[in-house]
Short mmCIF file of C-alpha atoms in Angstrom, two decimals:
data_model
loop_
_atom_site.label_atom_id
_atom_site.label_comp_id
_atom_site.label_asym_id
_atom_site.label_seq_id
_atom_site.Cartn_x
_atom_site.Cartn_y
_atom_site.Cartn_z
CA UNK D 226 -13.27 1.70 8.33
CA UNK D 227 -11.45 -1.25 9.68
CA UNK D 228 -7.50 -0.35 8.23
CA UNK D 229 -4.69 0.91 9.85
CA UNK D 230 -3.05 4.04 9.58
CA UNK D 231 -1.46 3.30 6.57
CA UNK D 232 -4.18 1.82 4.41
CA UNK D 233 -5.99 4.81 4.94
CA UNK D 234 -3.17 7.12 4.04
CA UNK D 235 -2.97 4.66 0.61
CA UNK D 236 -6.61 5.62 0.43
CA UNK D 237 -5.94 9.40 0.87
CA UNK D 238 -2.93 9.74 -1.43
CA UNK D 239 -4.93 7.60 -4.09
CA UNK D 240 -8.02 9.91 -3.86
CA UNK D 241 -6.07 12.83 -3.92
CA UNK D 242 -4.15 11.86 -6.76
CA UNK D 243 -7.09 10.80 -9.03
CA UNK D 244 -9.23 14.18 -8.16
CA UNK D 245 -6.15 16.43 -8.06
CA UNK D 246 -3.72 15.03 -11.45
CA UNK D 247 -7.00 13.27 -12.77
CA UNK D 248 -8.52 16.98 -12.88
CA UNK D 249 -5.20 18.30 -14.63
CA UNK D 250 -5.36 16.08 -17.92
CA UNK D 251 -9.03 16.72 -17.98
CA UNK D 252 -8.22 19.92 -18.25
CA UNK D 253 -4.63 19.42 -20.23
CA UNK D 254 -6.41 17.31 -23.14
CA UNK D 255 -9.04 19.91 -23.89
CA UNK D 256 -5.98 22.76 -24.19
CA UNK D 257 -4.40 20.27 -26.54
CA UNK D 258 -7.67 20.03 -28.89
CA UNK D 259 -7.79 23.50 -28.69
CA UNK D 260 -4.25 23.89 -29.87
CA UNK D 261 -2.80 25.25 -27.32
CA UNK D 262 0.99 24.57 -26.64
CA UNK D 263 2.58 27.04 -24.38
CA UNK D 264 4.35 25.21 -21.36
CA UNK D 265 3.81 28.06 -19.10
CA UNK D 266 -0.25 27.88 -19.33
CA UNK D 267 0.37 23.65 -18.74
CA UNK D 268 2.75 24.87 -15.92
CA UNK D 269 0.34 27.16 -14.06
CA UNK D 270 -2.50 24.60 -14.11
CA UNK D 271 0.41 21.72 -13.03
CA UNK D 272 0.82 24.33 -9.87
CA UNK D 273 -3.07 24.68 -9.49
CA UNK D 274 -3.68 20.59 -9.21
CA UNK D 275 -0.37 20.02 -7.24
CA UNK D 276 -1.92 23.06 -4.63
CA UNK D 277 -5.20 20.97 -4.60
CA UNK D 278 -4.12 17.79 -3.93
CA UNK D 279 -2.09 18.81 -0.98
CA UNK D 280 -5.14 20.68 0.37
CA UNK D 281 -7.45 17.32 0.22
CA UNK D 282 -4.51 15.50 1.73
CA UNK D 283 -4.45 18.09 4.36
CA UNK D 284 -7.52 17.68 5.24
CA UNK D 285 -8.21 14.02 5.16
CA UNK D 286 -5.15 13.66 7.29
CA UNK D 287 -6.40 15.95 9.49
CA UNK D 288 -10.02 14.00 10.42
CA UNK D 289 -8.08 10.64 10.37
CA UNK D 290 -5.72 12.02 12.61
CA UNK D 291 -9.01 13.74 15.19
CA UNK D 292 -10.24 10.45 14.73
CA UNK D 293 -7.66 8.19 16.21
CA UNK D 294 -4.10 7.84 17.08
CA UNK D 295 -1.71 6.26 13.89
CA UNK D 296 0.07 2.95 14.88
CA UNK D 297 3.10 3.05 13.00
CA UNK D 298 4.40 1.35 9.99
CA UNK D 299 5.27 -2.77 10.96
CA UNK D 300 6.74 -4.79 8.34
CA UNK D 301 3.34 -5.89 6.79
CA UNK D 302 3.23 -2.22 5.71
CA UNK D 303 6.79 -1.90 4.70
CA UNK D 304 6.60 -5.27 2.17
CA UNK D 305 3.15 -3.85 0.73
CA UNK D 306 4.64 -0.75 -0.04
CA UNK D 307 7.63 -2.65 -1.50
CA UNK D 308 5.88 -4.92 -3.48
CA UNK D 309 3.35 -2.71 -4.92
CA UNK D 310 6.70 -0.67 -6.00
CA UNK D 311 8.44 -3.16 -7.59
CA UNK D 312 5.01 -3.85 -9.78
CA UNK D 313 3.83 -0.68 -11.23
CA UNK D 314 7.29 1.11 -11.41
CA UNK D 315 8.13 -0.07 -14.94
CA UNK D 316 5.06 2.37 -15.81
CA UNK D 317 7.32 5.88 -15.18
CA UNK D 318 10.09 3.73 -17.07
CA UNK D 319 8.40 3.67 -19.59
CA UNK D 320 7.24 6.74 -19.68
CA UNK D 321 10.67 7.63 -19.18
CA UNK D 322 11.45 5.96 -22.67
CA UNK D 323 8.51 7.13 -24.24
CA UNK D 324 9.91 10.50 -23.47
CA UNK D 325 13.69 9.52 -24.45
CA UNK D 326 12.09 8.92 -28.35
CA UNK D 327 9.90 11.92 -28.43
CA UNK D 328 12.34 14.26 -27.93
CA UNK D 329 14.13 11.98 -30.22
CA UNK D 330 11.88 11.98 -33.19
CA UNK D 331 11.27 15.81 -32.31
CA UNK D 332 8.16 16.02 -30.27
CA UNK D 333 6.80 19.04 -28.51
CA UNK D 334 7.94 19.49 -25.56
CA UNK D 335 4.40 20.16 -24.30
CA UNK D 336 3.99 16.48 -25.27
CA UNK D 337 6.56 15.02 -23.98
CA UNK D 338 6.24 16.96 -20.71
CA UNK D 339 2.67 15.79 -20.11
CA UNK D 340 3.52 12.05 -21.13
CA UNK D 341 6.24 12.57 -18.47
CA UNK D 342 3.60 13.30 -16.04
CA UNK D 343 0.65 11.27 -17.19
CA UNK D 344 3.20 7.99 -16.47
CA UNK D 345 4.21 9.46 -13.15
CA UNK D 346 0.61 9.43 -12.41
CA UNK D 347 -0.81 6.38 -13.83
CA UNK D 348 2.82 4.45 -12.38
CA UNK D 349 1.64 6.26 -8.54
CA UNK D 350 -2.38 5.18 -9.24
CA UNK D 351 -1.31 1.89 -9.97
CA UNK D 352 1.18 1.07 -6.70
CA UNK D 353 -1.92 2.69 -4.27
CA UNK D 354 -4.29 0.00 -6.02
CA UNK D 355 -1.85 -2.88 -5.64
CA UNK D 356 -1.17 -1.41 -2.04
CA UNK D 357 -5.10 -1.58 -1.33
CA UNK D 358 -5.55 -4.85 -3.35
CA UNK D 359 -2.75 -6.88 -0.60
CA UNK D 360 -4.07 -4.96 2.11
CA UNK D 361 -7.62 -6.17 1.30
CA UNK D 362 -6.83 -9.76 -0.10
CA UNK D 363 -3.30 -10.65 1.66
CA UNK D 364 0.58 -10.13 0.85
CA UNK K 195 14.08 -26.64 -8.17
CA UNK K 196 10.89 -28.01 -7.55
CA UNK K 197 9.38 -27.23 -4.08
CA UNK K 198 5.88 -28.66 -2.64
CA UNK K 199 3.62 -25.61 -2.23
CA UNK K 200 3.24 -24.86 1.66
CA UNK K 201 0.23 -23.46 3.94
CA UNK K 202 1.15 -21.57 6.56
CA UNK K 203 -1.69 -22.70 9.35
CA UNK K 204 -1.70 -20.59 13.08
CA UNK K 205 -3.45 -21.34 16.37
CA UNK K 206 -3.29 -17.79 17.71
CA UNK K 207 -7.45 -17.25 17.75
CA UNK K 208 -7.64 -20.59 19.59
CA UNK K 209 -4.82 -19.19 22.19
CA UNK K 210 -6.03 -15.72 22.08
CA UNK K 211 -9.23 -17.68 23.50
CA UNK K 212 -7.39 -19.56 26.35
CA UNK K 213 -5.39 -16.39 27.31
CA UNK K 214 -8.29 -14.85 29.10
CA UNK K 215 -10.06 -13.57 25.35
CA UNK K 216 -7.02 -11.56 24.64
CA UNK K 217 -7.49 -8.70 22.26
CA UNK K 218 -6.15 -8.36 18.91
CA UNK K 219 -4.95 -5.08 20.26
CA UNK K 220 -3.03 -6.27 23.45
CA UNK K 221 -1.54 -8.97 21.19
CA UNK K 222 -0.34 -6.37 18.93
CA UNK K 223 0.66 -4.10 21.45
CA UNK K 224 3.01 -7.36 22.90
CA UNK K 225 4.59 -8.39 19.65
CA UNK K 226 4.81 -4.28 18.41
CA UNK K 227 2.80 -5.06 14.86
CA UNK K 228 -0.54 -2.98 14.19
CA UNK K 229 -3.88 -4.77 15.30
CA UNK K 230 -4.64 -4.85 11.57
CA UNK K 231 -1.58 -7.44 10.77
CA UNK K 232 -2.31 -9.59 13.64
CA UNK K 233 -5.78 -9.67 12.17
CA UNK K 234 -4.11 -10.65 8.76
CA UNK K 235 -1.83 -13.40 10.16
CA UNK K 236 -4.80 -14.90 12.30
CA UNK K 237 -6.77 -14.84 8.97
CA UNK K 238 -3.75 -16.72 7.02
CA UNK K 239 -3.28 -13.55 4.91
CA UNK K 240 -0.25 -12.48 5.44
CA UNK K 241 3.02 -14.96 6.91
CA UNK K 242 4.73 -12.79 9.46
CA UNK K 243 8.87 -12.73 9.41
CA UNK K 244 10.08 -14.98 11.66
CA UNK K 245 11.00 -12.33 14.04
CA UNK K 246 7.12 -11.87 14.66
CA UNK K 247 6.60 -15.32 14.44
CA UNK K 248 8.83 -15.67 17.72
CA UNK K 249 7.25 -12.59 19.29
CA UNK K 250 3.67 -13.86 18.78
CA UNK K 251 4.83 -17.65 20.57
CA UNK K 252 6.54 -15.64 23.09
CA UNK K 253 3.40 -13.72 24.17
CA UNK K 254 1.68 -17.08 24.52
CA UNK K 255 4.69 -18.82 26.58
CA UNK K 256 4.51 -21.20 23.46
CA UNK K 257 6.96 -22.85 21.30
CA UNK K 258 6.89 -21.78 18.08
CA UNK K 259 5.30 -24.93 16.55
CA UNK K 260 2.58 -24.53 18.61
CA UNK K 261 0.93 -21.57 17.63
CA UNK K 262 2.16 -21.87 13.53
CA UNK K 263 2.28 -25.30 11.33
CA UNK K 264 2.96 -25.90 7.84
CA UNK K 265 1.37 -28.50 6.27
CA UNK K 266 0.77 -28.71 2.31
CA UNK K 267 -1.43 -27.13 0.40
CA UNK K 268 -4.23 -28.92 -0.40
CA UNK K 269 -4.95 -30.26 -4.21
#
């Protein structure tokens, strides 16, 4: 793969991300159609996916790391990461606001908790494509 | 304000070329940039700082108007 360092750690982070959280709401919508709403059972599968990503980022850092020395971040790295920020992080605001008027219109928590979370995500999914999008095409 | 859209054109395959077939990599390793963005800016996507810009016409013993032009974009 022709990309530095840090488009492949985009890459990793993005993968890990979409296997490890993506796996969660799988999970997290079918407790919800079941009916369950007890944070703790949403918390201990949270902990699960959180403990799986880190393992797949482990280990794809690892074999890009055997597989070559990392150059360092130059500016061309620093204004993708920027830019990709300042596009997608409206997403977790709002989600942030989405939150805000659940709890006040009286939500479950459980809902509110996993909207929380399911902006974080899709706000994090979206900067690593935008990342991989101005590596690919230009910044 | 209206401006008159800008390309950013560069020379630095051409002088690359007459610098003994310099690498992307020894280039990089000159101006302290990843191989990667040096491939970028010799591609015309991405417009270095002008920082870089300097660095790159330094490693060339070039003036800066030698290696990068701006001329307007076409259409």
């Amino acid at each position: 793969m022709n990309a530095s360092f840090e488009e492949k750690s985009v890459w990793i982070q993005l993968g890990a991300m979409v296997l490890g959280l993506g796996t969660y709401f799988v999970i997290a919508v079918g407790m919800l159609a079941a009916g369950q709403r007890d944070m703790s059972a949403f918390a201990a599968l949270f902990i699960v996916s959180v403990g799986a990503m880190i393992l797949l980022m482990s280990v794809a850092y690892a074999l890009v790391l055997f597989a070559g020395k990392p150059e360092g971040r130059d500016e061309r790295d620093r204004l993708i990461a920027w830019k990709s920020e300042h596009r997608s992080s409206w997403i977790i605001a709002a989600g942030v606001l989405g939150a805000v008027s659940c709890m006040t219109l009286g939500v479950e928590n459980v809902w509110t908790a996993n909207l929380l979370l399911l902006s974080l995500m899709v706000s994090e999914v979206a900067g690593f494509v935008l990342q991989i999008v101005y590596y690919r095409r230009g910044v | 304000m209206a401006t008159e859209p800008l390309t950013i054109h560069n020379r630095i395959r051409t002088l690359r070329f007459e610098a003994g077939e310099m690498t992307q990599q020894a280039l990089a390793d000159r101006v302290g940039v990843s191989r990667q963005t040096i491939n970028a800016i010799e591609a015309a996507r991405y417009s270095p700082s002008l920082e870089v810009a300097f660095r790159i016409a330094r490693a060339f013993g070039k003036p800066l108007d030698e290696v990068f032009q701006c001329l307007p974009s076409p259409g």
